[in-house]
Amino acid sequence: MSKTVETEGALETRGIEQVPDHERTARTRELFPTWVGANISVLLLTMGASLVVAYHLNIWQALVVAVAAPIVSYGLVGLIGIAGKRGGAPGMALSRAVFGQRGNLLPGSLIWVARWGWETINAVTGAYAMLTILDIVFGLKANSVLDMVMLLVFVVATFAISGLGINAVQRCNKYATYLFGAFSVLVLGYLVANTDWSKVLDHGAGSTAAVITGIGMIAAGGVSWIPSAPDFTRYLPRTASSRAIVGTAVGGAGVVVLPMVLMGAVMAVSTPDLASASDPVSFLGEILPTWIAVPYLFIALIGMLLINSMSMYSAGFTAQTLGFKVPRHWAVSVNAVISLVFGGVLMLVATSFMGSFIAFLSLLAVAFSAWVGVFGADMLRRTEYDGRAMADTTRTSAYWYRGGFSPAAVAAWAVGLVSGLLFTTSDWFTGPLATNNVIGEYGLGWVATIVVSGVLYLVLPKPAVARPAGSAERDAPAEPAGERETAGV
């Protein structure tokens, strides 16, 4: 994929510095399995079931949700991914050019903390998958000790994959895509043959507001990947097709989200408890026959490993931009420890896994969307990123702006974030403006966040952008060789 990582699976040593042009030899089609792997989660089944049970949608409305959600969320993933080919650096490193060297610490910290929750949810789901397989195959019943052991095994495996780097992640994604596709067809065939379709097709329709809210719920998972998109496109050459970057993101997510959500909706008609199960993974072992459930849960387990590996891979870069002066693979370990601790609390204390998950998704989308609005609006006026300025965290940096902050970006981000929270409703938090209006009723708090932050950034006066020097921008490494792995503020 690049000359920095000469063999697939080798340890990637490049950190947040800009990738030189001569190393950017990746191809856009390699992104397709990346975004397939980012969605191999049995939680999509339970979210599909929630569309029927909680949102009261019929199968045709669920189809609309399953088609629209990946187009909306991964369309944004692809668009922000274009910045990766322009700047050749991870998303939160490119963000320094927008917010300033110090200003970037504000959205960076929030996104890093939000990743703790995302990785915790994934780790717990993976542990549940292992516990279910042990129960079905060996008759081992879950208990507190076994729960913690399985959680530890999952987190360690995640750290091993993400710590190796992008080649290891993408290689695993490629093989997981084939396996998941084959077994999903098997599950789909079983459902077609064993479902009471008259009951499915006769299910009553829900409201338009419920359809739009459902789109937002499913799309929230994709929104969480938007700041990470440049992390996976930074090895692409500058001439890579922007349309292909967007297309592979939407296509890779869509081929997973569409069938998984629909399968969950179909399952929920006969087994509505799937939408509210305290352990949504083991519930699948009761719905499906053993000969399908075991291999399918095993593939789902691999999928959860890959999702968490990709998240921790990006989180390592975020930690470096926040000032953790350690190599990327050690920065990853910080998130691994956090997900282990929080995952243990969730498994031992939480009474409603899906309730906690959906509440978290609604707040996660807002947290990420404030950055998306500002960064996306900035992409309309910026086509290049100065690698040396991104790496220079002192007052001499072209991205120092005013005291290390870009006032327009920071103000737009903060106002957008607050605005989104005001219109957001969840089990954990309800904004004072979340009722008696279209935005709150339709669950569009995260959309309001993007619009407010993006428009405000466009209209506010911005510091002058220094023109990048040609040698610094295109040909030379962004940092001295000795500092490649220890980038930080």
XYZ file of C-alpha atoms in Angstrom:
489
model
C 0.000 0.000 0.000
C 2.851 2.361 0.724
C 6.583 2.245 1.077
C 6.269 3.099 4.754
C 4.460 -0.178 5.365
C 6.165 -2.548 2.975
C 4.263 -5.719 3.800
C 0.663 -6.362 4.687
C 0.275 -6.691 8.424
C 3.624 -5.026 9.162
C 3.767 -2.472 11.960
C 2.919 0.976 10.641
C 5.291 3.521 12.144
C 3.983 6.665 10.479
C 2.099 8.926 12.842
C 0.204 12.153 12.230
C 2.756 13.696 9.884
C 1.892 14.328 6.249
C 2.520 11.361 3.934
C 4.967 12.354 1.141
C 3.619 12.121 -2.395
C 5.986 9.317 -3.419
C 4.473 7.055 -0.731
C 0.868 7.721 -1.652
C 0.241 4.717 -3.879
C -3.063 3.383 -2.498
C -6.142 2.829 -4.702
C -9.690 3.960 -4.050
C -11.131 0.448 -4.473
C -9.225 -0.583 -1.329
C -11.620 1.642 0.626
C -14.645 -0.523 -0.187
C -13.856 -3.381 2.251
C -12.809 -0.775 4.819
C -16.326 0.646 4.977
C -17.877 -2.809 4.755
C -15.843 -3.809 7.807
C -16.886 -0.634 9.631
C -20.499 -1.857 9.581
C -20.301 -5.581 10.338
C -22.250 -5.327 13.577
C -25.168 -7.349 14.907
C -26.360 -4.120 16.509
C -27.753 -3.210 13.091
C -30.176 -6.103 13.529
C -31.404 -4.750 16.845
C -31.664 -1.232 15.425
C -33.681 -2.654 12.525
C -35.934 -4.342 15.066
C -36.309 -1.024 16.897
C -37.705 0.529 13.726
C -40.651 -1.876 13.962
C -41.087 -2.106 17.737
C -40.184 1.388 18.966
C -40.853 3.509 15.870
C -43.807 1.392 14.604
C -42.626 1.390 10.985
C -43.722 -1.189 8.417
C -41.305 -3.129 6.217
C -41.496 -0.597 3.364
C -40.705 2.291 5.667
C -37.838 0.272 7.141
C -36.571 -0.182 3.578
C -36.580 3.595 3.081
C -34.611 4.024 6.306
C -32.116 1.297 5.374
C -31.443 2.929 1.987
C -31.364 6.559 3.104
C -29.248 6.217 6.271
C -26.005 5.016 4.632
C -26.409 7.479 1.753
C -26.696 10.397 4.184
C -24.040 9.393 6.704
C -21.464 7.727 4.464
C -21.966 10.358 1.798
C -20.558 12.742 4.401
C -17.839 10.217 5.271
C -16.761 10.147 1.629
C -16.876 13.925 1.228
C -14.697 14.534 4.290
C -12.439 11.680 3.116
C -11.506 13.869 0.133
C -9.520 16.021 2.575
C -7.284 13.004 3.221
C -6.102 12.867 -0.383
C -5.650 16.638 -0.424
C -3.618 16.801 2.781
C -2.134 13.318 3.185
C -2.689 13.319 6.955
C -5.226 12.010 9.506
C -8.431 13.956 10.023
C -7.606 15.454 13.402
C -4.167 16.556 12.153
C -5.778 18.306 9.162
C -8.170 19.866 11.657
C -5.287 21.937 13.014
C -5.388 23.933 9.781
C -9.029 24.815 10.493
C -9.166 25.405 14.251
C -5.577 26.429 14.947
C -2.966 24.511 16.906
C -4.578 25.182 20.272
C -8.139 25.552 19.060
C -8.030 22.023 17.661
C -7.669 20.677 21.197
C -11.327 21.548 21.905
C -13.109 19.429 19.251
C -10.282 16.896 19.383
C -10.826 16.262 23.087
C -14.579 15.866 22.675
C -14.213 13.484 19.732
C -11.618 11.456 21.617
C -13.899 11.130 24.650
C -16.867 10.224 22.406
C -14.758 7.426 20.932
C -14.421 5.958 24.404
C -18.142 5.334 24.445
C -18.247 3.994 20.864
C -15.399 1.579 21.550
C -16.947 0.520 24.849
C -20.251 -0.361 23.147
C -18.401 -2.358 20.488
C -16.229 -4.152 23.040
C -19.249 -5.176 25.103
C -21.064 -6.420 21.993
C -18.019 -8.460 20.995
C -17.788 -9.951 24.483
C -21.477 -10.873 24.341
C -20.868 -12.621 21.012
C -18.088 -14.736 22.524
C -20.224 -15.559 25.569
C -23.096 -16.654 23.346
C -20.856 -18.921 21.266
C -19.452 -20.509 24.445
C -22.982 -21.062 25.742
C -24.295 -22.638 22.517
C -21.275 -24.820 21.767
C -19.970 -25.738 25.233
C -22.876 -24.940 27.534
C -20.830 -22.397 29.522
C -23.191 -19.937 31.178
C -22.208 -16.301 31.561
C -21.146 -15.007 34.957
C -19.271 -11.954 36.184
C -15.842 -13.572 35.931
C -16.415 -15.036 32.464
C -17.868 -11.717 31.322
C -14.692 -9.878 32.288
C -12.423 -12.529 30.769
C -14.209 -12.349 27.410
C -14.136 -8.551 27.497
C -10.380 -8.644 28.168
C -9.775 -11.094 25.324
C -11.755 -8.913 22.926
C -9.973 -5.685 23.885
C -6.525 -7.293 23.643
C -7.317 -8.660 20.178
C -8.581 -5.236 19.113
C -5.398 -3.577 20.349
C -3.251 -6.097 18.477
C -4.938 -5.384 15.115
C -5.194 -1.613 15.454
C -1.683 -1.321 16.863
C -0.180 -2.952 13.757
C -1.584 -0.226 11.517
C -3.580 0.410 8.404
C -2.395 -2.582 6.357
C -3.390 -5.040 9.086
C -6.786 -3.358 9.449
C -7.489 -3.347 5.715
C -6.293 -6.902 5.180
C -8.605 -8.163 7.928
C -11.461 -6.113 6.478
C -11.013 -7.721 3.070
C -11.376 -11.292 4.316
C -14.156 -10.396 6.755
C -16.126 -8.897 3.862
C -16.166 -12.224 1.998
C -17.095 -14.248 5.090
C -19.786 -11.865 6.232
C -21.333 -11.706 2.765
C -21.548 -15.489 2.496
C -23.147 -16.026 5.910
C -25.520 -13.068 5.536
C -26.901 -14.712 2.400
C -27.374 -17.887 4.458
C -29.279 -16.033 7.205
C -31.326 -14.156 4.633
C -32.279 -17.435 2.958
C -33.364 -18.899 6.293
C -35.537 -15.858 7.039
C -37.152 -15.960 3.601
C -38.078 -19.615 4.090
C -39.241 -19.392 7.708
C -40.941 -16.007 8.029
C -44.681 -15.449 8.103
C -44.644 -12.872 5.312
C -48.334 -12.097 5.556
C -47.722 -10.889 9.110
C -44.713 -8.850 7.985
C -46.508 -7.222 5.048
C -49.662 -6.498 7.069
C -47.791 -4.542 9.736
C -49.163 -1.006 10.021
C -47.252 2.084 8.893
C -45.676 4.626 11.212
C -45.495 8.399 10.934
C -43.213 10.407 8.657
C -41.526 11.822 11.743
C -40.722 8.281 12.883
C -39.182 7.465 9.490
C -36.906 10.518 9.611
C -35.991 9.822 13.238
C -35.163 6.225 12.267
C -32.885 7.456 9.494
C -31.091 9.608 12.037
C -30.698 6.694 14.469
C -29.145 4.397 11.859
C -27.080 7.221 10.342
C -25.568 8.146 13.722
C -23.172 5.201 13.547
C -21.892 6.433 10.184
C -21.567 10.002 11.444
C -19.094 8.749 14.047
C -16.728 7.744 11.223
C -16.698 11.142 9.501
C -13.714 12.669 11.376
C -11.800 9.417 10.762
C -12.381 9.354 6.995
C -9.079 11.109 6.083
C -7.206 8.549 8.206
C -8.038 5.929 5.570
C -7.583 8.116 2.478
C -4.299 9.818 3.303
C -2.289 7.265 1.312
C -4.281 8.006 -1.853
C -2.530 10.076 -4.543
C -3.744 13.624 -5.077
C -5.157 12.550 -8.442
C -7.497 9.941 -6.898
C -11.130 10.308 -7.942
C -13.214 12.227 -5.401
C -16.345 10.602 -6.792
C -14.822 7.159 -6.210
C -13.952 8.058 -2.605
C -17.589 8.969 -1.928
C -18.924 6.009 -3.919
C -16.844 3.396 -2.096
C -17.900 4.810 1.282
C -21.614 4.764 0.460
C -21.432 1.445 -1.388
C -19.357 -0.342 1.247
C -21.695 0.751 4.042
C -24.860 0.213 2.028
C -24.229 -3.444 1.197
C -24.164 -4.169 4.937
C -26.632 -1.691 6.412
C -29.454 -2.433 3.961
C -29.765 -6.214 4.489
C -28.948 -6.087 8.213
C -31.560 -3.462 9.036
C -34.192 -5.236 6.940
C -33.389 -8.594 8.560
C -33.784 -7.000 11.989
C -37.124 -5.499 10.971
C -38.362 -8.878 9.694
C -37.194 -10.686 12.846
C -38.951 -8.136 15.057
C -42.392 -8.934 13.633
C -42.298 -12.426 15.165
C -39.857 -11.701 18.029
C -40.351 -8.080 19.156
C -38.218 -8.641 22.269
C -35.137 -8.432 20.013
C -35.450 -4.635 20.050
C -35.163 -4.383 23.840
C -33.081 -7.402 24.850
C -30.581 -6.650 27.619
C -28.102 -8.813 25.699
C -29.004 -8.366 21.999
C -26.352 -10.821 20.805
C -27.359 -13.915 22.776
C -30.933 -13.296 21.664
C -29.879 -14.212 18.121
C -28.885 -17.634 19.374
C -32.520 -18.171 20.318
C -33.933 -16.891 17.014
C -31.633 -18.759 14.619
C -30.870 -22.496 14.499
C -27.501 -23.499 15.934
C -25.947 -24.376 12.560
C -26.536 -20.801 11.420
C -26.247 -18.938 14.738
C -22.739 -20.134 15.674
C -20.894 -19.274 12.425
C -22.898 -16.070 12.038
C -22.064 -14.915 15.555
C -18.424 -15.811 14.927
C -18.377 -13.616 11.828
C -20.169 -10.886 13.756
C -17.476 -11.189 16.429
C -14.799 -10.636 13.786
C -16.784 -7.650 12.527
C -16.904 -6.073 15.970
C -13.161 -6.621 16.308
C -12.586 -4.784 13.046
C -14.922 -1.919 13.914
C -13.151 -1.379 17.208
C -9.738 -1.772 15.570
C -10.577 0.954 13.050
C -11.905 3.213 15.796
C -8.857 2.699 18.015
C -6.564 3.184 15.004
C -8.062 6.634 14.470
C -8.186 7.340 18.198
C -4.420 6.869 18.323
C -3.996 9.764 15.897
C -6.437 11.889 17.893
C -4.456 11.224 21.060
C -1.264 12.326 19.307
C -2.837 15.581 18.143
C -3.887 16.214 21.761
C -0.262 16.095 22.862
C 0.385 12.469 23.844
C 4.039 12.271 22.818
C 4.099 8.527 22.193
C 4.145 6.328 19.079
C 0.748 5.773 17.444
C 0.470 2.128 18.506
C 1.059 3.126 22.151
C -1.457 5.942 21.866
C -3.941 3.238 20.838
C -3.359 1.463 24.159
C -4.882 4.402 26.062
C -8.250 3.820 24.411
C -7.903 0.061 24.891
C -7.604 0.477 28.657
C -10.497 2.938 28.762
C -12.820 0.648 26.777
C -11.898 -2.234 29.087
C -12.810 -0.268 32.217
C -16.001 1.277 30.840
C -17.008 -2.004 29.214
C -16.751 -3.783 32.534
C -19.014 -1.203 34.141
C -21.587 -1.506 31.338
C -21.684 -5.311 31.483
C -21.926 -5.502 35.254
C -24.122 -2.507 36.054
C -26.236 -1.389 33.074
C -29.780 -2.788 33.008
C -30.705 -1.875 29.427
C -27.999 -2.292 26.823
C -30.053 -1.116 23.829
C -31.528 1.817 25.732
C -28.048 2.967 26.691
C -26.805 2.387 23.147
C -29.513 4.412 21.389
C -29.232 7.244 23.939
C -25.494 7.304 23.384
C -25.904 7.366 19.588
C -28.083 10.477 19.693
C -25.498 12.405 21.718
C -22.563 10.943 19.762
C -23.971 12.264 16.485
C -24.198 15.806 17.863
C -20.679 15.681 19.315
C -19.188 14.693 15.959
C -21.468 16.879 13.831
C -20.210 20.170 15.271
C -16.733 19.369 13.937
C -18.169 18.111 10.640
C -19.991 21.376 9.964
C -16.905 23.548 10.464
C -14.409 21.242 8.771
C -16.728 20.591 5.826
C -17.392 24.297 5.312
C -13.651 24.944 5.414
C -13.111 22.377 2.644
C -15.119 24.647 0.324
C -12.325 27.213 0.451
C -9.236 25.075 1.089
C -7.713 22.617 -1.392
C -4.274 22.145 0.205
C -2.856 21.668 3.681
C 0.626 22.776 4.702
C 2.322 19.745 6.217
C 5.025 21.717 7.964
C 2.496 24.146 9.442
C 0.423 21.229 10.782
C 3.505 19.744 12.445
C 4.724 23.059 13.846
C 2.910 23.521 17.153
C 4.712 26.760 18.036
C 3.881 30.384 17.341
C 5.796 30.198 14.060
C 3.160 27.887 12.538
C 1.024 29.276 9.720
C -1.868 27.668 11.585
C -1.232 29.498 14.860
C -3.707 32.243 13.925
C -4.598 34.263 17.061
C -3.001 32.814 20.149
C -3.215 29.340 18.621
C -6.952 29.639 17.879
C -9.019 30.346 14.793
C -11.801 32.442 16.377
C -14.275 31.765 13.551
C -13.842 27.990 13.691
C -13.931 27.690 17.474
C -16.963 29.985 17.812
C -18.889 28.197 15.025
C -18.081 24.805 16.553
C -19.190 25.836 20.056
C -22.425 27.500 18.915
C -23.264 24.554 16.642
C -22.644 22.075 19.445
C -24.856 23.919 21.917
C -27.574 24.408 19.294
C -27.634 20.703 18.495
C -27.897 19.719 22.154
C -30.784 22.138 22.675
C -32.807 20.222 20.057
C -31.751 16.688 21.048
C -33.841 14.124 22.926
C -32.474 10.937 24.493
C -32.967 8.791 27.592
C -30.016 10.572 29.185
C -30.620 14.151 28.147
C -33.425 16.225 26.655
C -32.713 19.713 25.373
C -35.065 22.552 26.337
C -35.952 23.147 22.640
C -36.449 19.469 21.738
C -40.252 19.543 21.862
C -42.989 21.276 19.882
C -40.856 21.843 16.791
C -39.936 19.938 13.651
C -36.225 19.594 14.499
C -36.873 17.945 17.854
C -39.839 15.876 16.690
C -37.905 14.462 13.731
C -34.705 13.793 15.710
C -32.704 16.258 13.633
C -30.536 17.729 16.371
C -27.391 16.426 14.696
C -28.450 17.910 11.342
C -29.081 21.272 13.011
C -25.592 21.050 14.496
C -23.956 20.614 11.072
C -26.006 23.406 9.490
C -25.518 25.940 12.282
C -21.782 25.346 12.697
C -21.145 25.239 8.939
C -23.131 28.353 8.031
C -21.747 30.333 10.971
C -18.186 29.436 9.998
C -18.792 30.570 6.420
C -20.107 34.003 7.434
C -17.643 34.799 10.235
C -14.396 36.614 9.320
C -11.506 34.166 9.191
C -7.756 34.588 9.655
C -5.751 34.758 6.458
C -4.589 31.354 5.235
C -0.884 31.291 4.488
C -0.131 29.797 1.075
C 1.711 26.478 1.587
C 5.248 26.313 0.332
C 5.576 23.846 -2.535
C 8.408 21.816 -1.070
C 6.819 21.646 2.362
C 3.401 20.769 1.004
C 4.166 18.221 -1.656
C 7.607 16.705 -1.505
C 9.204 16.767 1.921
C 8.149 14.869 5.030
C 6.105 17.087 7.310
C 8.290 16.373 10.336
C 11.886 15.442 11.002
C 12.369 11.674 10.775
C 13.091 11.381 14.455
C 9.734 12.926 15.375
C 7.487 10.859 13.124
C 6.059 8.701 15.874
C 5.884 11.316 18.618
C 3.875 14.119 17.108
C 2.067 16.183 19.679
C 1.296 19.630 20.904
